[in-house]
mmCIF file with all atom_site columns, C-alpha atoms in Angstrom:
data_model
loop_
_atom_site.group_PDB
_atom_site.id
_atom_site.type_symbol
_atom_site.label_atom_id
_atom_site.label_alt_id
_atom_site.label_comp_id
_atom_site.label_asym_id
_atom_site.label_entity_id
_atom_site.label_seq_id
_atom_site.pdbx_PDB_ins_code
_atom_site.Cartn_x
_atom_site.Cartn_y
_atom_site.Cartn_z
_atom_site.occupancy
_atom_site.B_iso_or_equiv
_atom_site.pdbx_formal_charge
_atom_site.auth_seq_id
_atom_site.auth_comp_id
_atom_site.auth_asym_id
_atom_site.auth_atom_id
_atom_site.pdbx_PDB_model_num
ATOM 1   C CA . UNK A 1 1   ? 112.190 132.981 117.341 1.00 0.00 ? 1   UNK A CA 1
ATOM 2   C CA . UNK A 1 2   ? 114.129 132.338 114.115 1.00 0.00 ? 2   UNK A CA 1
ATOM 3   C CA . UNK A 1 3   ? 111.582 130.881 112.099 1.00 0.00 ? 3   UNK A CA 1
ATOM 4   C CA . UNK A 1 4   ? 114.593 129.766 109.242 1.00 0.00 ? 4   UNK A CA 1
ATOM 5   C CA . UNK A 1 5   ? 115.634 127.398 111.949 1.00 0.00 ? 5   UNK A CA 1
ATOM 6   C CA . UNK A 1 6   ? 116.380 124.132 109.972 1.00 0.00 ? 6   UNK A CA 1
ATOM 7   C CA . UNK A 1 7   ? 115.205 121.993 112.265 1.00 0.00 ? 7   UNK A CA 1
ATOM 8   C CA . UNK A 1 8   ? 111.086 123.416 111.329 1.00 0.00 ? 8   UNK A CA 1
ATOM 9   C CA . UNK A 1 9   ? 111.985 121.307 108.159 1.00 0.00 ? 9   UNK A CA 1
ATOM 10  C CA . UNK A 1 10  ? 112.682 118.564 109.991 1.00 0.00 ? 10  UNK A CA 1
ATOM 11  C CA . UNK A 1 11  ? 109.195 118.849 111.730 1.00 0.00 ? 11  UNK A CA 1
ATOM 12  C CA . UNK A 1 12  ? 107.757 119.453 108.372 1.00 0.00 ? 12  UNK A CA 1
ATOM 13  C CA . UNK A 1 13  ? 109.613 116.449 107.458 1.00 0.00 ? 13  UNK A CA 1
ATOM 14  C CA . UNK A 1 14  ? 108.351 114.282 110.435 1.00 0.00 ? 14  UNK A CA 1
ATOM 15  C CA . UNK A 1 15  ? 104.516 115.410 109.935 1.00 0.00 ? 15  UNK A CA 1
ATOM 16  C CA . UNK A 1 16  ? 104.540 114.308 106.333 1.00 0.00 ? 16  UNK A CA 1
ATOM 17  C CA . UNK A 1 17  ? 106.281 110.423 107.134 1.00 0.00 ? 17  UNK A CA 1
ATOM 18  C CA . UNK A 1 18  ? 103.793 110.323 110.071 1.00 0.00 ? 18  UNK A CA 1
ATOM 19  C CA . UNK A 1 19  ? 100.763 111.033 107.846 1.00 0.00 ? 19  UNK A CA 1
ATOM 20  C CA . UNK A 1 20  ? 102.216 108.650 105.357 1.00 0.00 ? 20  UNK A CA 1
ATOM 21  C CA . UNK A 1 21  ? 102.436 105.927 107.639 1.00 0.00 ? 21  UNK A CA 1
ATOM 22  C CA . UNK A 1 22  ? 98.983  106.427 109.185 1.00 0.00 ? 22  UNK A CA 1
ATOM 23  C CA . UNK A 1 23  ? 97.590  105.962 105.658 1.00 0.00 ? 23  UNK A CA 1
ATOM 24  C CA . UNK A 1 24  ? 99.358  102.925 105.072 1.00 0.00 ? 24  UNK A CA 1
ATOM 25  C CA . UNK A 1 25  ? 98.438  102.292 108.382 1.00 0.00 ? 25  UNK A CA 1
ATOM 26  C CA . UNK A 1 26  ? 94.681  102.082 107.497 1.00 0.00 ? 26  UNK A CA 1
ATOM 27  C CA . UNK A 1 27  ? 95.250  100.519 104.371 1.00 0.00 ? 27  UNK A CA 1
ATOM 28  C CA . UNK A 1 28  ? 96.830  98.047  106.348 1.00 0.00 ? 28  UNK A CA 1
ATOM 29  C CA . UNK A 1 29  ? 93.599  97.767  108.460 1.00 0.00 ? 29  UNK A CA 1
ATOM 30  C CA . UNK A 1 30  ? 91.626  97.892  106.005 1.00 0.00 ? 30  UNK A CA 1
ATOM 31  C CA . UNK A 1 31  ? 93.100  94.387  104.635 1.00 0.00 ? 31  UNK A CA 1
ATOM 32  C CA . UNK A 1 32  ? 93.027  92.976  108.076 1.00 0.00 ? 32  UNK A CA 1
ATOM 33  C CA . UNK A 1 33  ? 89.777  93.250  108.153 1.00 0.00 ? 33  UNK A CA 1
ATOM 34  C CA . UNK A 1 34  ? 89.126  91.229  105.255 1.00 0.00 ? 34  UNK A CA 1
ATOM 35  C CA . UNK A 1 35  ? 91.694  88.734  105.786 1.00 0.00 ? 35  UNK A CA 1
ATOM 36  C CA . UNK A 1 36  ? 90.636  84.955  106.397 1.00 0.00 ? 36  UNK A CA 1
ATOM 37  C CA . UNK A 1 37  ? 93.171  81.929  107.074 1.00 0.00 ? 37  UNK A CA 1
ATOM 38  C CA . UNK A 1 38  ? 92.497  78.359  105.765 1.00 0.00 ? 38  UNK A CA 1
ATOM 39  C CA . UNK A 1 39  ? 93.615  74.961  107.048 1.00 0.00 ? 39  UNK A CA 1
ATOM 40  C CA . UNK A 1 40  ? 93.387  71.814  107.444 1.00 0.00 ? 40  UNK A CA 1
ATOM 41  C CA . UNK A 1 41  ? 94.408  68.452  110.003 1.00 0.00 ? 41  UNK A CA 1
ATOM 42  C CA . UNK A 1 42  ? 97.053  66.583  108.220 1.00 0.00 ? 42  UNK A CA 1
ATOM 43  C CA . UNK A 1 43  ? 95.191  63.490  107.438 1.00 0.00 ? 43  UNK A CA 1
ATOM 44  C CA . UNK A 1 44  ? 93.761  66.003  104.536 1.00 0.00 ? 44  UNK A CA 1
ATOM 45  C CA . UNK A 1 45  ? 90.095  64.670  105.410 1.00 0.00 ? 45  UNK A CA 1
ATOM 46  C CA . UNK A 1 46  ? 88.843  68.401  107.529 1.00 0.00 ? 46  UNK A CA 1
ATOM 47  C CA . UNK A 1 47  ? 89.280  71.853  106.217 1.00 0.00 ? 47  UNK A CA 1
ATOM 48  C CA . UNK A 1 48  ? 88.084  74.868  108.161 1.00 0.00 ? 48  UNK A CA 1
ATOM 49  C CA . UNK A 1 49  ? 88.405  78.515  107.419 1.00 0.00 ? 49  UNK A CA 1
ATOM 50  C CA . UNK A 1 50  ? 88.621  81.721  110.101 1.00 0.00 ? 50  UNK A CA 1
ATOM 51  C CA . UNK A 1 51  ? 87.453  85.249  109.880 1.00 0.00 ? 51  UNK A CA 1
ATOM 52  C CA . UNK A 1 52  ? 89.374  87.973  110.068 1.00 0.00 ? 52  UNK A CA 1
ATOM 53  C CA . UNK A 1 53  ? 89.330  87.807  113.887 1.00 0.00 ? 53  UNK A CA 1
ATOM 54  C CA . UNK A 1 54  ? 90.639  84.207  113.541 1.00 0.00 ? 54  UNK A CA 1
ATOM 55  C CA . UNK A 1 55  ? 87.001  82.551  114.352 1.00 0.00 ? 55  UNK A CA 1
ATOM 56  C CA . UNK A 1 56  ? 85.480  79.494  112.688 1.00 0.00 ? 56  UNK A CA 1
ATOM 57  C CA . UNK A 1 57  ? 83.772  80.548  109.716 1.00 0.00 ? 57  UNK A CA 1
ATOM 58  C CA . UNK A 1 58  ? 83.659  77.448  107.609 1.00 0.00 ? 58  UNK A CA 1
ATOM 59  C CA . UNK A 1 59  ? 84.273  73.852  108.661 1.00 0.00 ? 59  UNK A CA 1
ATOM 60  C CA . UNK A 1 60  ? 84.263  71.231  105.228 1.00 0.00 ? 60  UNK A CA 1
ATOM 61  C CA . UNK A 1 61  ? 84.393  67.077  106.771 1.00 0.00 ? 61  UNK A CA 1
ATOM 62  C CA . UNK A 1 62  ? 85.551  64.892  103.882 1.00 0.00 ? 62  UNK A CA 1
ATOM 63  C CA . UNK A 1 63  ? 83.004  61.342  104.068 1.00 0.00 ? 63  UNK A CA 1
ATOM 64  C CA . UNK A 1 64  ? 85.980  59.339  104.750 1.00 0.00 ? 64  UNK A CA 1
ATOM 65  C CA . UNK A 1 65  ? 85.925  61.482  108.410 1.00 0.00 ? 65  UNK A CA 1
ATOM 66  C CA . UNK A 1 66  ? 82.482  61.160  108.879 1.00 0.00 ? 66  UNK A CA 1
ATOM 67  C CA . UNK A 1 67  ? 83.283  57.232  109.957 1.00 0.00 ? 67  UNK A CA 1
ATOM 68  C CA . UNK A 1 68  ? 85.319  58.511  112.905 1.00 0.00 ? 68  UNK A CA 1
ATOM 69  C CA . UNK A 1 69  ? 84.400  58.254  116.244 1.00 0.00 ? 69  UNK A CA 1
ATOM 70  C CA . UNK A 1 70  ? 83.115  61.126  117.321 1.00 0.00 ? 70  UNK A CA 1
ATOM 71  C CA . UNK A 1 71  ? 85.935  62.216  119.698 1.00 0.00 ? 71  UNK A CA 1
ATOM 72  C CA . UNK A 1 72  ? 88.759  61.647  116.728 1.00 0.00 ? 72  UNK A CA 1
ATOM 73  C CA . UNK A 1 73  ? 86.518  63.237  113.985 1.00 0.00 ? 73  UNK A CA 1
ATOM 74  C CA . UNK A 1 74  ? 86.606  66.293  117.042 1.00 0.00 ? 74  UNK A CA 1
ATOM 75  C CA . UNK A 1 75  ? 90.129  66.123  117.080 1.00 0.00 ? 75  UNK A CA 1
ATOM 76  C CA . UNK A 1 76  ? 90.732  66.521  113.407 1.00 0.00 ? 76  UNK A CA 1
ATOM 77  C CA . UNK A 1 77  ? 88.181  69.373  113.606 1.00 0.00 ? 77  UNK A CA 1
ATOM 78  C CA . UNK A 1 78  ? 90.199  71.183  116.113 1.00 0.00 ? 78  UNK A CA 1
ATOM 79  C CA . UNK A 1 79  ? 93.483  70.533  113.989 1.00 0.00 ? 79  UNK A CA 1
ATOM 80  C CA . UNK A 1 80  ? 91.849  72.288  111.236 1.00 0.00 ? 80  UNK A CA 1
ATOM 81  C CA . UNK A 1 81  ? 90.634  75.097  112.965 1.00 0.00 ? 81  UNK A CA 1
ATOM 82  C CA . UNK A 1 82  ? 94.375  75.531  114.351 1.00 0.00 ? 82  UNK A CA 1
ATOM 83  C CA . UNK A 1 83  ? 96.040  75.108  111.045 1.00 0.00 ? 83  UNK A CA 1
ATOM 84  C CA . UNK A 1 84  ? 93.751  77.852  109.972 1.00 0.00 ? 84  UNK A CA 1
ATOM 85  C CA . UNK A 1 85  ? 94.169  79.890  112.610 1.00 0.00 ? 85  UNK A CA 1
ATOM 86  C CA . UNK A 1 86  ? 97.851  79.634  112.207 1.00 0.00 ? 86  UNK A CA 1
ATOM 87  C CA . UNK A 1 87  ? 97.237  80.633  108.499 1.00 0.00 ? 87  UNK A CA 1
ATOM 88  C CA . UNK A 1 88  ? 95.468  83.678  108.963 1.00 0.00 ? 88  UNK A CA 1
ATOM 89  C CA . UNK A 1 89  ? 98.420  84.924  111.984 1.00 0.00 ? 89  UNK A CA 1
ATOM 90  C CA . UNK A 1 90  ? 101.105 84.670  109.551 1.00 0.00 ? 90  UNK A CA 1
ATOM 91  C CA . UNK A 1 91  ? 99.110  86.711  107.062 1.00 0.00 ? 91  UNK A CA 1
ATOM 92  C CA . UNK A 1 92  ? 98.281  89.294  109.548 1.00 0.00 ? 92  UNK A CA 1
ATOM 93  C CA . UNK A 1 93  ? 101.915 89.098  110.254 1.00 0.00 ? 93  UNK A CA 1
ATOM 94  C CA . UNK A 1 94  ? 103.376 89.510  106.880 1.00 0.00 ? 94  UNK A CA 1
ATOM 95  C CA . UNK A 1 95  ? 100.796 92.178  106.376 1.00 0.00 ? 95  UNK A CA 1
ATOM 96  C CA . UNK A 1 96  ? 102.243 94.166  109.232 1.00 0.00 ? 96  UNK A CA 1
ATOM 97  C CA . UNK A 1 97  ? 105.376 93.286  108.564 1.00 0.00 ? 97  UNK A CA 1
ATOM 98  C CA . UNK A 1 98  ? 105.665 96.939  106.664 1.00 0.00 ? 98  UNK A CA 1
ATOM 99  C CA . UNK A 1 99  ? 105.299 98.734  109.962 1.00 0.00 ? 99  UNK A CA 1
ATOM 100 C CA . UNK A 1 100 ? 108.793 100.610 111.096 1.00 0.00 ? 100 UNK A CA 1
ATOM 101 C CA . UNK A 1 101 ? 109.905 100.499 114.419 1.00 0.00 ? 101 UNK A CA 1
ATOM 102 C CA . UNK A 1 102 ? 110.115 103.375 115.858 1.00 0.00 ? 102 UNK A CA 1
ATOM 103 C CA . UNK A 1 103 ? 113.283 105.583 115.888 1.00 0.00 ? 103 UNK A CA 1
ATOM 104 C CA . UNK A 1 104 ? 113.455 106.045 119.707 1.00 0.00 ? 104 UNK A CA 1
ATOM 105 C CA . UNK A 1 105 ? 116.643 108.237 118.926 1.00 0.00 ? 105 UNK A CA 1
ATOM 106 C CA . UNK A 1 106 ? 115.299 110.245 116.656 1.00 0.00 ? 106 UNK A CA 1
ATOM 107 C CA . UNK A 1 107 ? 112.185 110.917 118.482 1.00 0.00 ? 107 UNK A CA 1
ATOM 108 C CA . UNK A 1 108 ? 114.335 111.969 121.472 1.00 0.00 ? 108 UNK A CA 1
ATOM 109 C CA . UNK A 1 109 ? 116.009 114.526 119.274 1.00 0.00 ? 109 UNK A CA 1
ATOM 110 C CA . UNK A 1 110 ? 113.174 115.753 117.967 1.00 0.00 ? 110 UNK A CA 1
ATOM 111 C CA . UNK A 1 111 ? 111.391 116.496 121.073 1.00 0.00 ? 111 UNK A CA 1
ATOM 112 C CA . UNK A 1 112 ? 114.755 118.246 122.564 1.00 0.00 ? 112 UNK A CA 1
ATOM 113 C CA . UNK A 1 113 ? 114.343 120.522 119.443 1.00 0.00 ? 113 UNK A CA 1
ATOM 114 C CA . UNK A 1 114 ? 110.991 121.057 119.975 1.00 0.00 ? 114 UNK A CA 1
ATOM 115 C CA . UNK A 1 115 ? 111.953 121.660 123.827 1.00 0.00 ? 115 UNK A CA 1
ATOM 116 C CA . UNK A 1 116 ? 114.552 124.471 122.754 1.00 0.00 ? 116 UNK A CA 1
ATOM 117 C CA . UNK A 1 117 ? 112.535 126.220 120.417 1.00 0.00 ? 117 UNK A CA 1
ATOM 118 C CA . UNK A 1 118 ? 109.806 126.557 122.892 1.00 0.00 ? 118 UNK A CA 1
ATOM 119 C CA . UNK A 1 119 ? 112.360 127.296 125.510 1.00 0.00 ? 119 UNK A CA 1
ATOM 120 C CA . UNK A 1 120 ? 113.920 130.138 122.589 1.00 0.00 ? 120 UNK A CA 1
ATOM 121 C CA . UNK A 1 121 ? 110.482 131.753 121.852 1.00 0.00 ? 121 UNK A CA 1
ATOM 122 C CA . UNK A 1 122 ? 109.546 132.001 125.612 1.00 0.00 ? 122 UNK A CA 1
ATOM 123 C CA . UNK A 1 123 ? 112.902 133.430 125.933 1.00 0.00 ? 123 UNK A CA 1
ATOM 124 C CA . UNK A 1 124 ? 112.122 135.964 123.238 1.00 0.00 ? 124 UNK A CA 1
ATOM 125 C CA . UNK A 1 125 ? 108.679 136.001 124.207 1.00 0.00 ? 125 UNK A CA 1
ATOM 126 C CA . UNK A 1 126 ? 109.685 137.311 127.729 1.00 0.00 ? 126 UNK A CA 1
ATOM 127 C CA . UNK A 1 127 ? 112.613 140.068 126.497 1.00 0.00 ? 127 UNK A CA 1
ATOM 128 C CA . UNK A 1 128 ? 109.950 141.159 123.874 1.00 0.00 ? 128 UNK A CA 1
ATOM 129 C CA . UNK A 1 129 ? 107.760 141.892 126.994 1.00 0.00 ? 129 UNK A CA 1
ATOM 130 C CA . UNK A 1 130 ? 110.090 143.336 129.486 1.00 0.00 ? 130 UNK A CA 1
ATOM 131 C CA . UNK A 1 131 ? 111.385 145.697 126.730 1.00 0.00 ? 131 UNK A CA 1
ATOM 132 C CA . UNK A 1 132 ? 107.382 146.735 126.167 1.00 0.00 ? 132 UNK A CA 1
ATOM 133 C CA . UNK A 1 133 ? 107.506 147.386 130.498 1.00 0.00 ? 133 UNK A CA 1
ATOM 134 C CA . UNK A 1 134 ? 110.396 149.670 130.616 1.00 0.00 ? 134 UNK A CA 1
ATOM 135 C CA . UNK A 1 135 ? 108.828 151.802 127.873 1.00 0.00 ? 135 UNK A CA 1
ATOM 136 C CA . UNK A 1 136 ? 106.099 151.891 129.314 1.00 0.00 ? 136 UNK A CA 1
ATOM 137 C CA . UNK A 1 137 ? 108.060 152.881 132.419 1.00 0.00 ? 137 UNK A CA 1
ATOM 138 C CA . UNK A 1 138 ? 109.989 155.776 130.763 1.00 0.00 ? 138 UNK A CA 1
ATOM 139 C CA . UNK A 1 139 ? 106.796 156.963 129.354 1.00 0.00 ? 139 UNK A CA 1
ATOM 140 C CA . UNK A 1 140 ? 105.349 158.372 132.786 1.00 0.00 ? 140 UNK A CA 1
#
């Protein structure tokens, strides 16, 4: 196996932008974790605020909502807590947003390369061993 082959630098290549992104990766996880979203109904009179899994953490009624009937006041509740859910998706979102898509192409090419090398140093592998037999062979 020729072990100049150029495409070994493009593995080399590959590992390092796959450890890269893994890091940022976690990083990116990392923030996630402490990211919260904040909202509130559009009357302006109930704010909430969600975790970083998007549940109610915080729920804030203004007085002028506290003379609601209770099923509107719920209603304005439930508008907040969307609002902030909505908040803390397109954080996640833009947070994410750094993520590549994956070169399907390029992956393809690089496992055919990977394919031929193994299928090179089996190759080599195999001549290496049959010439080691037929010494062998001549020796008795």
């Amino acid at each position: 196996m020729d072990f100049t082959d150029p495409r070994l630098g493009d593995l080399d290549r590959i590992l390092r932008d796959s450890e890269r992104t893994m890091r940022e990766l976690e990083q990116a996880m990392q923030e996630m974790s402490r990211l919260t979203g904040t909202g509130e109904n559009r009357a302006g009179t109930v704010t909430a605020r969600v975790d970083s899994e998007s549940r109610p953490i915080e729920v804030r009624i203004s007085a002028r909502a506290m003379r609601l009937d209770p099923d509107e006041l719920g209603q304005h509740v439930v508008e907040a807590v969307r609002a902030a859910q909505e908040d803390h998706e397109r954080q996640a979102r833009e947070l994410m947003a750094f993520a590549p898509a994956p070169d399907s192409s390029a992956l393809g090419t690089f496992r055919r390369d990977v394919e031929e090398m193994q299928d090179a140093f089996r190759r080599e592998m195999g001549e290496r061993m049959d010439g080691a037999r037929r010494r062998r062979q001549d020796d008795f």
